[in-house]
mmCIF file of C-alpha atoms in Angstrom:
data_model
loop_
_atom_site.group_PDB
_atom_site.id
_atom_site.type_symbol
_atom_site.label_atom_id
_atom_site.label_comp_id
_atom_site.label_asym_id
_atom_site.label_seq_id
_atom_site.Cartn_x
_atom_site.Cartn_y
_atom_site.Cartn_z
ATOM 1 C CA MET Y 1 -11.598 -25.089 5.052
ATOM 2 C CA ALA Y 2 -13.723 -22.380 6.223
ATOM 3 C CA ARG Y 3 -13.650 -19.024 4.623
ATOM 4 C CA ARG Y 4 -15.306 -15.774 5.428
ATOM 5 C CA GLU Y 5 -14.751 -12.829 3.274
ATOM 6 C CA ARG Y 6 -16.195 -9.152 3.429
ATOM 7 C CA VAL Y 7 -15.597 -6.823 0.607
ATOM 8 C CA VAL Y 8 -15.974 -3.256 0.730
ATOM 9 C CA ARG Y 9 -15.358 -1.228 -2.608
ATOM 10 C CA MET Y 10 -14.432 2.540 -2.576
ATOM 11 C CA SER Y 11 -13.356 4.720 -4.955
ATOM 12 C CA VAL Y 12 -12.980 8.842 -4.925
ATOM 13 C CA GLU Y 13 -11.447 8.383 -8.497
ATOM 14 C CA GLN Y 14 -14.221 7.046 -10.384
ATOM 15 C CA PRO Y 15 -16.167 10.177 -10.321
ATOM 16 C CA LEU Y 16 -13.478 11.761 -12.340
ATOM 17 C CA TRP Y 17 -13.625 9.422 -15.166
ATOM 18 C CA ARG Y 18 -17.263 9.783 -15.548
ATOM 19 C CA ALA Y 19 -16.632 13.640 -15.562
ATOM 20 C CA LEU Y 20 -14.064 13.161 -18.258
ATOM 21 C CA THR Y 21 -16.262 10.968 -20.575
ATOM 22 C CA GLY Y 22 -18.846 14.027 -20.408
ATOM 23 C CA TYR Y 23 -16.090 16.543 -21.057
ATOM 24 C CA ARG Y 24 -14.838 14.730 -24.062
ATOM 25 C CA LEU Y 25 -18.705 14.508 -25.512
ATOM 26 C CA LEU Y 26 -19.170 17.957 -25.032
ATOM 27 C CA THR Y 27 -16.282 19.590 -26.386
ATOM 28 C CA MET Y 28 -16.516 17.235 -29.585
ATOM 29 C CA VAL Y 29 -19.882 18.782 -30.110
ATOM 30 C CA TYR Y 30 -18.321 22.199 -29.490
ATOM 31 C CA ALA Y 31 -15.428 21.589 -31.958
ATOM 32 C CA VAL Y 32 -18.101 20.595 -34.740
ATOM 33 C CA LEU Y 33 -20.505 23.705 -33.951
ATOM 34 C CA LEU Y 34 -17.437 25.966 -33.994
ATOM 35 C CA PHE Y 35 -16.770 24.631 -37.684
ATOM 36 C CA VAL Y 36 -20.182 24.821 -38.695
ATOM 37 C CA PHE Y 37 -20.648 28.389 -37.614
ATOM 38 C CA GLY Y 38 -17.464 29.636 -38.893
ATOM 39 C CA ARG Y 39 -17.079 27.234 -41.923
ATOM 40 C CA ASP Y 40 -17.026 30.614 -44.318
ATOM 41 C CA ARG Y 41 -13.257 31.317 -43.117
ATOM 42 C CA PHE Y 42 -11.992 27.966 -43.899
ATOM 43 C CA GLU Y 43 -9.883 27.880 -47.575
ATOM 44 C CA ARG Y 44 -9.811 24.207 -47.518
ATOM 45 C CA PRO Y 45 -12.962 22.950 -45.475
ATOM 46 C CA TRP Y 46 -12.716 19.476 -46.432
ATOM 47 C CA VAL Y 47 -9.440 19.487 -44.367
ATOM 48 C CA ALA Y 48 -11.407 20.165 -41.228
ATOM 49 C CA VAL Y 49 -14.424 17.991 -42.312
ATOM 50 C CA ALA Y 50 -11.965 15.163 -42.481
ATOM 51 C CA TYR Y 51 -10.378 15.526 -39.223
ATOM 52 C CA LEU Y 52 -13.470 16.519 -37.359
ATOM 53 C CA ALA Y 53 -14.992 13.388 -38.511
ATOM 54 C CA VAL Y 54 -11.964 11.060 -37.431
ATOM 55 C CA MET Y 55 -12.362 12.928 -34.005
ATOM 56 C CA CYS Y 56 -16.002 12.635 -33.507
ATOM 57 C CA VAL Y 57 -15.780 8.580 -34.465
ATOM 58 C CA TRP Y 58 -12.457 8.509 -32.317
ATOM 59 C CA THR Y 59 -14.294 10.248 -29.331
ATOM 60 C CA LEU Y 60 -17.531 7.767 -29.764
ATOM 61 C CA ALA Y 61 -15.282 4.426 -30.198
ATOM 62 C CA THR Y 62 -13.002 5.304 -27.178
ATOM 63 C CA LEU Y 63 -15.797 6.062 -24.785
ATOM 64 C CA PRO Y 64 -14.977 2.850 -22.875
ATOM 65 C CA LYS Y 65 -11.472 3.574 -22.687
ATOM 66 C CA VAL Y 66 -12.061 6.560 -20.488
ATOM 67 C CA ALA Y 67 -14.761 4.755 -18.157
ATOM 68 C CA ASN Y 68 -12.068 3.788 -15.735
ATOM 69 C CA ALA Y 69 -8.284 3.646 -14.901
ATOM 70 C CA ALA Y 70 -7.982 -0.171 -16.014
ATOM 71 C CA SER Y 71 -9.439 0.520 -19.547
ATOM 72 C CA CYS Y 72 -7.422 3.618 -19.885
ATOM 73 C CA THR Y 73 -4.115 1.882 -21.276
ATOM 74 C CA ARG Y 74 -0.837 4.028 -22.533
ATOM 75 C CA ARG Y 75 -1.495 2.834 -25.761
ATOM 76 C CA PHE Y 76 -4.736 4.537 -25.915
ATOM 77 C CA LEU Y 77 -3.333 7.835 -24.067
ATOM 78 C CA GLY Y 78 -0.590 7.912 -26.991
ATOM 79 C CA ALA Y 79 -3.150 7.680 -29.300
ATOM 80 C CA ASP Y 80 -5.439 9.848 -28.136
ATOM 81 C CA LEU Y 81 -2.605 12.788 -27.605
ATOM 82 C CA THR Y 82 -1.389 12.008 -31.124
ATOM 83 C CA VAL Y 83 -5.207 12.866 -32.359
ATOM 84 C CA ALA Y 84 -5.057 16.047 -30.837
ATOM 85 C CA VAL Y 85 -1.793 17.237 -31.804
ATOM 86 C CA VAL Y 86 -2.461 16.333 -35.442
ATOM 87 C CA GLY Y 87 -5.702 18.542 -35.364
ATOM 88 C CA ILE Y 88 -3.772 21.398 -33.659
ATOM 89 C CA LEU Y 89 -1.244 21.025 -36.453
ATOM 90 C CA LEU Y 90 -3.758 20.633 -39.228
ATOM 91 C CA THR Y 91 -5.342 23.972 -38.273
ATOM 92 C CA PRO Y 92 -3.148 26.292 -40.651
ATOM 93 C CA LEU Y 93 -3.967 23.852 -43.514
ATOM 94 C CA ALA Y 94 -7.473 24.200 -43.257
ATOM 95 C CA ASP Y 95 -7.739 27.966 -42.256
ATOM 96 C CA ALA Y 96 -4.571 29.835 -43.750
ATOM 97 C CA HIS Y 97 -5.685 32.819 -41.489
ATOM 98 C CA ALA Y 98 -5.811 31.068 -38.137
ATOM 99 C CA GLN Y 99 -2.182 32.150 -37.235
ATOM 100 C CA SER Y 100 -2.805 35.837 -37.914
ATOM 101 C CA VAL Y 101 -6.172 35.910 -36.063
ATOM 102 C CA ASP Y 102 -5.168 33.670 -33.274
ATOM 103 C CA GLY Y 103 -8.393 31.726 -33.780
ATOM 104 C CA PRO Y 104 -9.297 28.279 -32.303
ATOM 105 C CA THR Y 105 -7.881 25.239 -33.473
ATOM 106 C CA LEU Y 106 -9.786 22.421 -35.188
ATOM 107 C CA PRO Y 107 -9.934 20.155 -31.737
ATOM 108 C CA SER Y 108 -10.463 23.496 -30.080
ATOM 109 C CA ILE Y 109 -10.876 22.632 -25.913
ATOM 110 C CA TRP Y 110 -11.218 19.043 -26.798
ATOM 111 C CA THR Y 111 -7.588 18.663 -26.539
ATOM 112 C CA ALA Y 112 -7.754 19.313 -23.095
ATOM 113 C CA GLY Y 113 -9.794 16.164 -22.539
ATOM 114 C CA ALA Y 114 -6.718 14.102 -23.822
ATOM 115 C CA VAL Y 115 -4.227 15.990 -21.412
ATOM 116 C CA LEU Y 116 -6.724 15.250 -18.334
ATOM 117 C CA ALA Y 117 -6.925 11.648 -18.996
ATOM 118 C CA TYR Y 118 -3.157 11.497 -18.603
ATOM 119 C CA ALA Y 119 -3.674 13.594 -15.261
ATOM 120 C CA ILE Y 120 -6.244 11.062 -13.950
ATOM 121 C CA LYS Y 121 -4.531 7.992 -15.018
ATOM 122 C CA GLY Y 122 -0.813 8.641 -13.860
ATOM 123 C CA GLY Y 123 -0.860 11.880 -11.625
ATOM 124 C CA TRP Y 124 0.747 15.130 -12.188
ATOM 125 C CA ARG Y 125 4.181 13.765 -13.899
ATOM 126 C CA TRP Y 126 2.167 12.386 -16.877
ATOM 127 C CA ALA Y 127 0.138 15.367 -16.863
ATOM 128 C CA GLY Y 128 3.224 17.642 -17.114
ATOM 129 C CA VAL Y 129 4.365 15.662 -20.160
ATOM 130 C CA ALA Y 130 1.309 15.687 -22.016
ATOM 131 C CA SER Y 131 0.350 19.426 -21.338
ATOM 132 C CA SER Y 132 4.022 19.943 -22.263
ATOM 133 C CA VAL Y 133 3.536 18.237 -25.822
ATOM 134 C CA VAL Y 134 0.383 20.183 -26.563
ATOM 135 C CA ALA Y 135 2.069 23.312 -25.658
ATOM 136 C CA VAL Y 136 4.836 22.561 -28.291
ATOM 137 C CA ALA Y 137 2.101 21.713 -30.779
ATOM 138 C CA ASN Y 138 0.152 25.031 -30.020
ATOM 139 C CA ILE Y 139 3.277 27.107 -30.356
ATOM 140 C CA VAL Y 140 4.557 25.523 -33.820
ATOM 141 C CA GLU Y 141 0.924 26.087 -34.826
ATOM 142 C CA ARG Y 142 0.638 29.683 -34.086
ATOM 143 C CA GLY Y 143 4.339 30.295 -35.741
ATOM 144 C CA HIS Y 144 4.369 33.516 -33.824
ATOM 145 C CA PRO Y 145 2.516 33.092 -30.855
ATOM 146 C CA SER Y 146 0.556 35.888 -29.050
ATOM 147 C CA ARG Y 147 0.311 36.490 -25.546
ATOM 148 C CA ASP Y 148 -3.218 35.091 -25.466
ATOM 149 C CA THR Y 149 -1.438 31.705 -26.835
ATOM 150 C CA PHE Y 150 0.963 31.628 -24.172
ATOM 151 C CA HIS Y 151 -1.846 32.238 -21.578
ATOM 152 C CA ASN Y 152 -3.865 29.509 -22.939
ATOM 153 C CA VAL Y 153 -1.025 26.972 -23.032
ATOM 154 C CA LEU Y 154 0.145 28.003 -19.438
ATOM 155 C CA LEU Y 155 -3.617 27.735 -18.086
ATOM 156 C CA VAL Y 156 -3.952 24.178 -19.886
ATOM 157 C CA TRP Y 157 -0.388 22.822 -18.208
ATOM 158 C CA VAL Y 158 -1.278 24.227 -14.454
ATOM 159 C CA ALA Y 159 -4.731 22.900 -14.518
ATOM 160 C CA SER Y 160 -3.770 19.648 -15.780
ATOM 161 C CA ILE Y 161 -0.824 19.269 -13.103
ATOM 162 C CA ALA Y 162 -2.938 20.602 -10.593
ATOM 163 C CA ILE Y 163 -5.660 17.969 -11.423
ATOM 164 C CA GLY Y 164 -2.811 14.997 -11.409
ATOM 165 C CA TYR Y 165 -1.549 16.013 -7.875
ATOM 166 C CA VAL Y 166 -5.264 15.960 -6.644
ATOM 167 C CA VAL Y 167 -5.650 12.476 -8.119
ATOM 168 C CA GLU Y 168 -2.281 11.262 -6.291
ATOM 169 C CA VAL Y 169 -3.394 12.811 -3.056
ATOM 170 C CA ALA Y 170 -7.176 11.130 -3.549
ATOM 171 C CA ARG Y 171 -5.483 7.606 -4.011
ATOM 172 C CA ALA Y 172 -3.228 7.763 -1.089
ATOM 173 C CA SER Y 173 -6.128 8.925 1.033
ATOM 174 C CA GLU Y 174 -8.269 6.243 -0.306
ATOM 175 C CA ARG Y 175 -5.677 3.612 0.461
ATOM 176 C CA THR Y 176 -5.222 4.939 4.128
ATOM 177 C CA LEU Y 177 -9.051 4.906 4.475
ATOM 178 C CA ALA Y 178 -9.247 1.268 3.313
ATOM 179 C CA ARG Y 179 -6.490 0.368 5.716
ATOM 180 C CA ALA Y 180 -8.444 2.005 8.559
ATOM 181 C CA LEU Y 181 -11.706 0.287 7.743
ATOM 182 C CA GLU Y 182 -9.562 -3.056 7.629
ATOM 183 C CA ILE Y 183 -8.249 -2.576 10.947
ATOM 184 C CA GLU Y 184 -11.597 -1.635 12.394
ATOM 185 C CA ALA Y 185 -13.352 -4.733 11.028
ATOM 186 C CA ALA Y 186 -10.532 -6.953 12.346
ATOM 187 C CA THR Y 187 -10.978 -5.069 15.943
ATOM 188 C CA ARG Y 188 -14.649 -6.005 16.025
ATOM 189 C CA GLU Y 189 -13.924 -9.496 15.148
ATOM 190 C CA ARG Y 190 -11.358 -9.717 17.616
ATOM 191 C CA GLU Y 191 -13.415 -8.253 20.212
ATOM 192 C CA ARG Y 192 -16.253 -10.947 19.316
ATOM 193 C CA LEU Y 193 -13.842 -13.839 19.556
ATOM 194 C CA ALA Y 194 -12.351 -12.569 22.806
ATOM 195 C CA ARG Y 195 -15.706 -12.655 24.264
ATOM 196 C CA ASP Y 196 -16.691 -16.283 23.043
ATOM 197 C CA ILE Y 197 -13.232 -17.490 24.469
ATOM 198 C CA HIS Y 198 -13.595 -15.719 27.987
ATOM 199 C CA ASP Y 199 -17.121 -17.332 28.173
ATOM 200 C CA SER Y 200 -15.742 -20.762 27.475
ATOM 201 C CA VAL Y 201 -12.215 -21.810 27.136
ATOM 202 C CA LEU Y 202 -10.515 -19.291 29.354
ATOM 203 C CA GLN Y 203 -13.191 -19.993 32.278
ATOM 204 C CA VAL Y 204 -12.371 -23.853 31.676
ATOM 205 C CA LEU Y 205 -8.626 -23.377 31.792
ATOM 206 C CA ALA Y 206 -8.807 -21.066 34.885
ATOM 207 C CA MET Y 207 -10.818 -23.945 36.888
ATOM 208 C CA VAL Y 208 -8.555 -26.632 35.770
ATOM 209 C CA GLN Y 209 -5.702 -24.531 37.153
ATOM 210 C CA ARG Y 210 -7.511 -23.994 40.464
ATOM 211 C CA ARG Y 211 -8.523 -27.616 41.034
ATOM 212 C CA GLY Y 212 -5.000 -28.914 40.266
ATOM 213 C CA THR Y 213 -3.257 -26.718 42.481
ATOM 214 C CA ALA Y 214 -5.706 -27.729 45.224
ATOM 215 C CA LEU Y 215 -5.476 -31.406 44.673
ATOM 216 C CA GLY Y 216 -1.706 -31.293 44.227
ATOM 217 C CA GLY Y 217 0.683 -34.223 42.909
ATOM 218 C CA GLU Y 218 0.191 -34.951 39.247
ATOM 219 C CA ALA Y 219 -3.103 -32.639 39.164
ATOM 220 C CA ALA Y 220 -1.156 -29.509 40.135
ATOM 221 C CA GLU Y 221 1.420 -30.251 37.266
ATOM 222 C CA LEU Y 222 -1.779 -30.498 35.221
ATOM 223 C CA GLY Y 223 -2.882 -27.196 36.609
ATOM 224 C CA ARG Y 224 0.383 -25.463 36.036
ATOM 225 C CA MET Y 225 0.128 -26.390 32.290
ATOM 226 C CA ALA Y 226 -3.445 -25.027 32.127
ATOM 227 C CA GLY Y 227 -2.425 -21.612 33.829
ATOM 228 C CA GLU Y 228 0.311 -21.401 31.138
ATOM 229 C CA GLN Y 229 -2.283 -22.099 28.606
ATOM 230 C CA GLU Y 230 -4.566 -19.672 29.876
ATOM 231 C CA VAL Y 231 -1.985 -16.767 29.882
ATOM 232 C CA ALA Y 232 -0.924 -17.550 26.351
ATOM 233 C CA LEU Y 233 -4.278 -17.585 25.203
ATOM 234 C CA ARG Y 234 -5.125 -14.012 26.855
ATOM 235 C CA THR Y 235 -2.143 -12.741 25.347
ATOM 236 C CA LEU Y 236 -3.076 -13.991 21.822
ATOM 237 C CA VAL Y 237 -6.615 -12.769 22.040
ATOM 238 C CA ALA Y 238 -5.685 -9.278 23.620
ATOM 239 C CA GLY Y 239 -2.890 -8.623 21.145
ATOM 240 C CA GLY Y 240 -4.927 -8.340 18.104
ATOM 241 C CA LEU Y 241 -3.143 -11.115 16.177
ATOM 242 C CA ALA Y 242 -5.549 -11.881 13.572
ATOM 243 C CA ARG Y 243 -3.559 -12.060 10.234
ATOM 244 C CA PRO Y 244 -3.942 -8.752 8.306
ATOM 245 C CA SER Y 245 -5.936 -8.977 5.288
ATOM 246 C CA LEU Y 246 -4.563 -7.182 2.010
ATOM 247 C CA VAL Y 247 -5.610 -3.879 0.642
ATOM 248 C CA SER Y 248 -5.369 -3.985 -2.952
ATOM 249 C CA GLU Y 249 -6.270 -1.630 -5.570
ATOM 250 C CA ASP Y 250 -8.666 -2.554 -8.371
ATOM 251 C CA GLU Y 251 -8.347 0.618 -10.841
ATOM 252 C CA SER Y 252 -11.580 -0.197 -12.406
ATOM 253 C CA GLU Y 253 -13.503 -0.257 -9.233
ATOM 254 C CA GLY Y 254 -11.458 1.702 -6.461
ATOM 255 C CA ALA Y 255 -9.662 0.266 -3.570
ATOM 256 C CA VAL Y 256 -10.948 -2.980 -2.256
ATOM 257 C CA VAL Y 257 -10.784 -4.061 1.366
ATOM 258 C CA ARG Y 258 -10.987 -7.828 1.864
ATOM 259 C CA VAL Y 259 -11.225 -9.052 5.352
ATOM 260 C CA VAL Y 260 -10.260 -12.824 4.655
ATOM 261 C CA GLU Y 261 -9.748 -15.427 7.335
ATOM 262 C CA VAL Y 262 -8.388 -18.610 6.159
ATOM 263 C CA ASP Y 263 -5.680 -21.235 7.546
ATOM 264 C CA GLU Y 264 -2.974 -21.107 4.917
ATOM 265 C CA GLU Y 265 0.566 -19.896 4.607
ATOM 266 C CA PRO Y 266 0.909 -16.349 3.153
ATOM 267 C CA ASP Y 267 2.459 -16.033 -0.264
ATOM 268 C CA ASP Y 268 6.351 -15.467 -0.563
ATOM 269 C CA ASP Y 269 5.679 -11.655 -1.534
ATOM 270 C CA THR Y 270 3.264 -11.269 1.041
ATOM 271 C CA PRO Y 271 4.549 -9.063 4.259
ATOM 272 C CA VAL Y 272 4.206 -11.217 7.543
ATOM 273 C CA ASP Y 273 3.172 -9.762 10.766
ATOM 274 C CA LEU Y 274 5.974 -10.426 13.176
ATOM 275 C CA ARG Y 275 3.629 -10.622 16.015
ATOM 276 C CA LEU Y 276 1.783 -13.930 14.591
ATOM 277 C CA LEU Y 277 5.173 -15.520 14.894
ATOM 278 C CA LEU Y 278 6.242 -14.403 18.194
ATOM 279 C CA ALA Y 279 2.751 -14.752 19.755
ATOM 280 C CA PRO Y 280 3.450 -18.605 20.529
ATOM 281 C CA ARG Y 281 6.276 -17.663 22.547
ATOM 282 C CA ALA Y 282 4.416 -15.852 25.058
ATOM 283 C CA GLY Y 283 3.190 -17.797 28.150
ATOM 284 C CA ALA Y 284 3.374 -17.805 32.043
ATOM 285 C CA ARG Y 285 7.050 -17.172 32.343
ATOM 286 C CA VAL Y 286 7.479 -14.950 28.812
ATOM 287 C CA THR Y 287 5.697 -11.694 28.733
ATOM 288 C CA LEU Y 288 5.322 -10.373 25.121
ATOM 289 C CA SER Y 289 4.848 -6.352 24.469
ATOM 290 C CA GLU Y 290 4.031 -5.252 21.068
ATOM 291 C CA PRO Y 291 2.830 -2.283 19.084
ATOM 292 C CA GLY Y 292 -1.242 -2.239 18.369
ATOM 293 C CA ALA Y 293 -0.441 -2.227 14.630
ATOM 294 C CA PRO Y 294 0.981 -4.977 12.569
ATOM 295 C CA VAL Y 295 4.753 -5.105 12.328
ATOM 296 C CA LEU Y 296 5.021 -6.141 8.737
ATOM 297 C CA LEU Y 297 8.393 -7.733 7.280
ATOM 298 C CA GLY Y 298 8.890 -9.692 4.332
ATOM 299 C CA PRO Y 299 8.426 -13.570 4.988
ATOM 300 C CA PRO Y 300 12.136 -14.836 5.319
ATOM 301 C CA ALA Y 301 13.177 -11.705 7.384
ATOM 302 C CA ALA Y 302 10.303 -12.219 9.834
ATOM 303 C CA ARG Y 303 10.770 -15.894 10.273
ATOM 304 C CA GLU Y 304 14.636 -15.182 10.697
ATOM 305 C CA LEU Y 305 14.183 -12.818 13.331
ATOM 306 C CA ALA Y 306 11.341 -14.910 15.043
ATOM 307 C CA ALA Y 307 13.854 -17.783 15.017
ATOM 308 C CA ALA Y 308 16.488 -15.460 16.558
ATOM 309 C CA VAL Y 309 13.924 -14.602 19.514
ATOM 310 C CA GLY Y 310 13.451 -18.334 19.839
ATOM 311 C CA ALA Y 311 17.174 -18.961 20.258
ATOM 312 C CA ALA Y 312 17.514 -16.093 22.935
ATOM 313 C CA LEU Y 313 14.600 -17.904 24.950
ATOM 314 C CA ASP Y 314 15.837 -21.192 24.737
ATOM 315 C CA ASN Y 315 19.139 -19.714 26.173
ATOM 316 C CA VAL Y 316 16.860 -18.347 28.924
ATOM 317 C CA ARG Y 317 15.540 -21.599 29.692
ATOM 318 C CA VAL Y 318 18.738 -23.491 29.543
ATOM 319 C CA HIS Y 319 20.987 -21.226 31.538
ATOM 320 C CA ALA Y 320 18.664 -19.116 33.604
ATOM 321 C CA GLY Y 321 16.592 -22.109 34.826
ATOM 322 C CA GLU Y 322 12.822 -23.125 34.148
ATOM 323 C CA ASP Y 323 11.825 -20.694 36.742
ATOM 324 C CA ALA Y 324 13.447 -17.582 35.068
ATOM 325 C CA GLN Y 325 10.983 -14.957 33.792
ATOM 326 C CA ALA Y 326 11.559 -13.266 30.299
ATOM 327 C CA TRP Y 327 10.162 -10.157 28.547
ATOM 328 C CA ILE Y 328 9.963 -9.792 25.098
ATOM 329 C CA LEU Y 329 9.276 -5.914 23.783
ATOM 330 C CA VAL Y 330 8.940 -5.461 19.932
ATOM 331 C CA GLU Y 331 9.514 -1.946 18.380
ATOM 332 C CA ASP Y 332 8.411 -0.945 14.904
ATOM 333 C CA TRP Y 333 10.394 2.277 13.887
ATOM 334 C CA PRO Y 334 10.073 3.624 10.637
ATOM 335 C CA ASP Y 335 13.469 2.672 9.451
ATOM 336 C CA GLU Y 336 14.066 -0.689 11.483
ATOM 337 C CA VAL Y 337 12.404 -3.209 13.762
ATOM 338 C CA ILE Y 338 13.687 -3.811 17.072
ATOM 339 C CA VAL Y 339 12.945 -6.905 19.522
ATOM 340 C CA THR Y 340 14.482 -7.086 22.983
ATOM 341 C CA VAL Y 341 14.662 -10.102 24.829
ATOM 342 C CA ARG Y 342 15.325 -9.744 28.632
ATOM 343 C CA ASP Y 343 15.550 -12.113 31.409
ATOM 344 C CA ASP Y 344 15.770 -11.898 35.297
ATOM 345 C CA GLY Y 345 18.349 -14.875 35.379
ATOM 346 C CA PRO Y 346 21.541 -14.736 36.883
ATOM 347 C CA GLY Y 347 23.365 -13.196 33.896
ATOM 348 C CA ILE Y 348 26.753 -14.486 31.892
ATOM 349 C CA PRO Y 349 30.053 -14.463 33.390
ATOM 350 C CA GLU Y 350 32.728 -12.347 31.394
ATOM 351 C CA GLY Y 351 34.231 -14.388 28.620
ATOM 352 C CA ARG Y 352 31.715 -17.114 29.143
ATOM 353 C CA LEU Y 353 30.434 -16.454 25.226
ATOM 354 C CA ALA Y 354 33.911 -16.546 23.946
ATOM 355 C CA GLN Y 355 34.916 -19.548 25.933
ATOM 356 C CA ALA Y 356 31.349 -21.309 24.543
ATOM 357 C CA GLU Y 357 32.429 -20.564 21.162
ATOM 358 C CA GLY Y 358 35.640 -21.950 21.715
ATOM 359 C CA GLU Y 359 34.059 -25.556 22.924
ATOM 360 C CA GLY Y 360 32.072 -25.143 19.591
ATOM 361 C CA ARG Y 361 28.942 -23.966 21.013
ATOM 362 C CA MET Y 362 27.779 -21.585 18.531
ATOM 363 C CA GLY Y 363 24.038 -20.873 19.808
ATOM 364 C CA VAL Y 364 24.875 -16.792 20.343
ATOM 365 C CA ALA Y 365 27.060 -16.734 17.446
ATOM 366 C CA LEU Y 366 25.171 -18.711 14.917
ATOM 367 C CA SER Y 367 21.341 -18.905 15.857
ATOM 368 C CA ILE Y 368 21.145 -15.278 16.995
ATOM 369 C CA ARG Y 369 24.141 -13.047 15.569
ATOM 370 C CA GLY Y 370 24.446 -15.158 12.461
ATOM 371 C CA ARG Y 371 20.602 -14.772 11.575
ATOM 372 C CA LEU Y 372 20.830 -10.993 12.252
ATOM 373 C CA ARG Y 373 23.858 -10.691 10.056
ATOM 374 C CA ASP Y 374 22.269 -12.408 7.033
ATOM 375 C CA LEU Y 375 19.473 -9.711 7.354
ATOM 376 C CA GLY Y 376 21.642 -7.022 7.584
ATOM 377 C CA GLY Y 377 20.794 -6.385 11.090
ATOM 378 C CA SER Y 378 22.896 -6.806 14.283
ATOM 379 C CA ALA Y 379 22.572 -8.553 17.927
ATOM 380 C CA GLU Y 380 23.705 -7.025 20.973
ATOM 381 C CA LEU Y 381 24.148 -8.764 24.107
ATOM 382 C CA ILE Y 382 24.225 -7.264 27.546
ATOM 383 C CA SER Y 383 24.796 -9.117 30.545
ATOM 384 C CA VAL Y 384 25.509 -8.162 34.173
ATOM 385 C CA PRO Y 385 26.266 -11.216 36.650
ATOM 386 C CA GLY Y 386 23.383 -11.345 38.875
ATOM 387 C CA GLN Y 387 21.103 -9.020 36.848
ATOM 388 C CA GLY Y 388 19.917 -11.106 34.141
ATOM 389 C CA THR Y 389 20.540 -10.789 30.379
ATOM 390 C CA GLU Y 390 19.443 -8.401 27.679
ATOM 391 C CA VAL Y 391 19.402 -9.571 23.851
ATOM 392 C CA GLU Y 392 18.679 -6.639 21.314
ATOM 393 C CA LEU Y 393 18.127 -7.784 17.820
ATOM 394 C CA LYS Y 394 17.825 -4.855 15.133
ATOM 395 C CA VAL Y 395 16.750 -5.405 11.450
ATOM 396 C CA PRO Y 396 16.888 -2.327 9.235
ATOM 397 C CA ARG Y 397 13.704 -1.644 7.469
ATOM 398 C CA GLY Y 398 14.890 -1.883 3.991
ATOM 399 C CA LYS Y 399 16.990 -4.815 4.510
ATOM 400 C CA ALA Y 400 13.903 -6.624 6.013
ATOM 401 C CA GLY Y 401 11.862 -5.796 3.093
ATOM 402 C CA GLU Y 402 14.272 -7.051 0.517
ATOM 403 C CA LYS Y 403 14.736 -10.653 2.234
#
């Protein structure tokens, strides 16, 4: 099986992890220097030495944990925040005058690194929780917090939440950019295929149609079939029906765009482009109009909706005749997907559907309305004698994703 894959890696988040790594190292050194130059004021310097030793070993040992989002696990974040909070609460034990003079805590601004890790990993909500825990620890450590204490606590709280929000926006932008690059790559490939097909297959089909029509007889029938295939192939090429690739997010490397072309069935959980399933329905007497972007539905929902469209077209062929023209219109709305099938046949006489159901012919009742009912949608049939028939199929977006 031929397989062609092109991978593009992007990450606007990775520089933040590198910056956090540098911040933790610098603030570790800063906390140690604060103790070295102010050790004379500590009543129990051995407490400070013991804690700072643990903090330094922890910082150096966990550098790989803050290298990327995949390595930064929830267990690590919890342990890292615990180290920071313990250092804050141990400050009065090492320096009895720390509360009265409003001096720095043992970890000092190293604590902010633990909060920033939460912000980069989980966004502003995680940052809010972590900064609130640090704020409570600082207030408890001070006993009688001053204005400066509240100012510092508020600064950390606002800064961490702001960074977390920026990270969330960056991730959303990254996914949008990845999707745009994917669509651009698919469009370029589609244009290349269209040129190749136009220079070969389509020209041959057009020639067979012309020669068959000119020769008449059985050749004319062959020409007619070639003409139908030419129209179907042009619709397939012009519609941009290359199966969309997936935009995955590898937390360690950023967003990954994979343009993969393989001849295989999608996974059950992979959304299916409804246009792919409707494209084979197009032909010389069936016109398919669709959005330029993929119409993604859950596989069962997409297959059932496509089957309902097929049942509607079968009714056109049976009741409107082989020469009837049909049109398929696909509309992709935020809350629902609408597919309309219209024909120029003689229409359905009033009461004919009820009569057909009474006779046991359940094509419209089961093949169309029954399928849509199972999807949580609806099927509305409008027919005026002499003016054709229109079937409107609606599937709510939420229901479509659940099926």
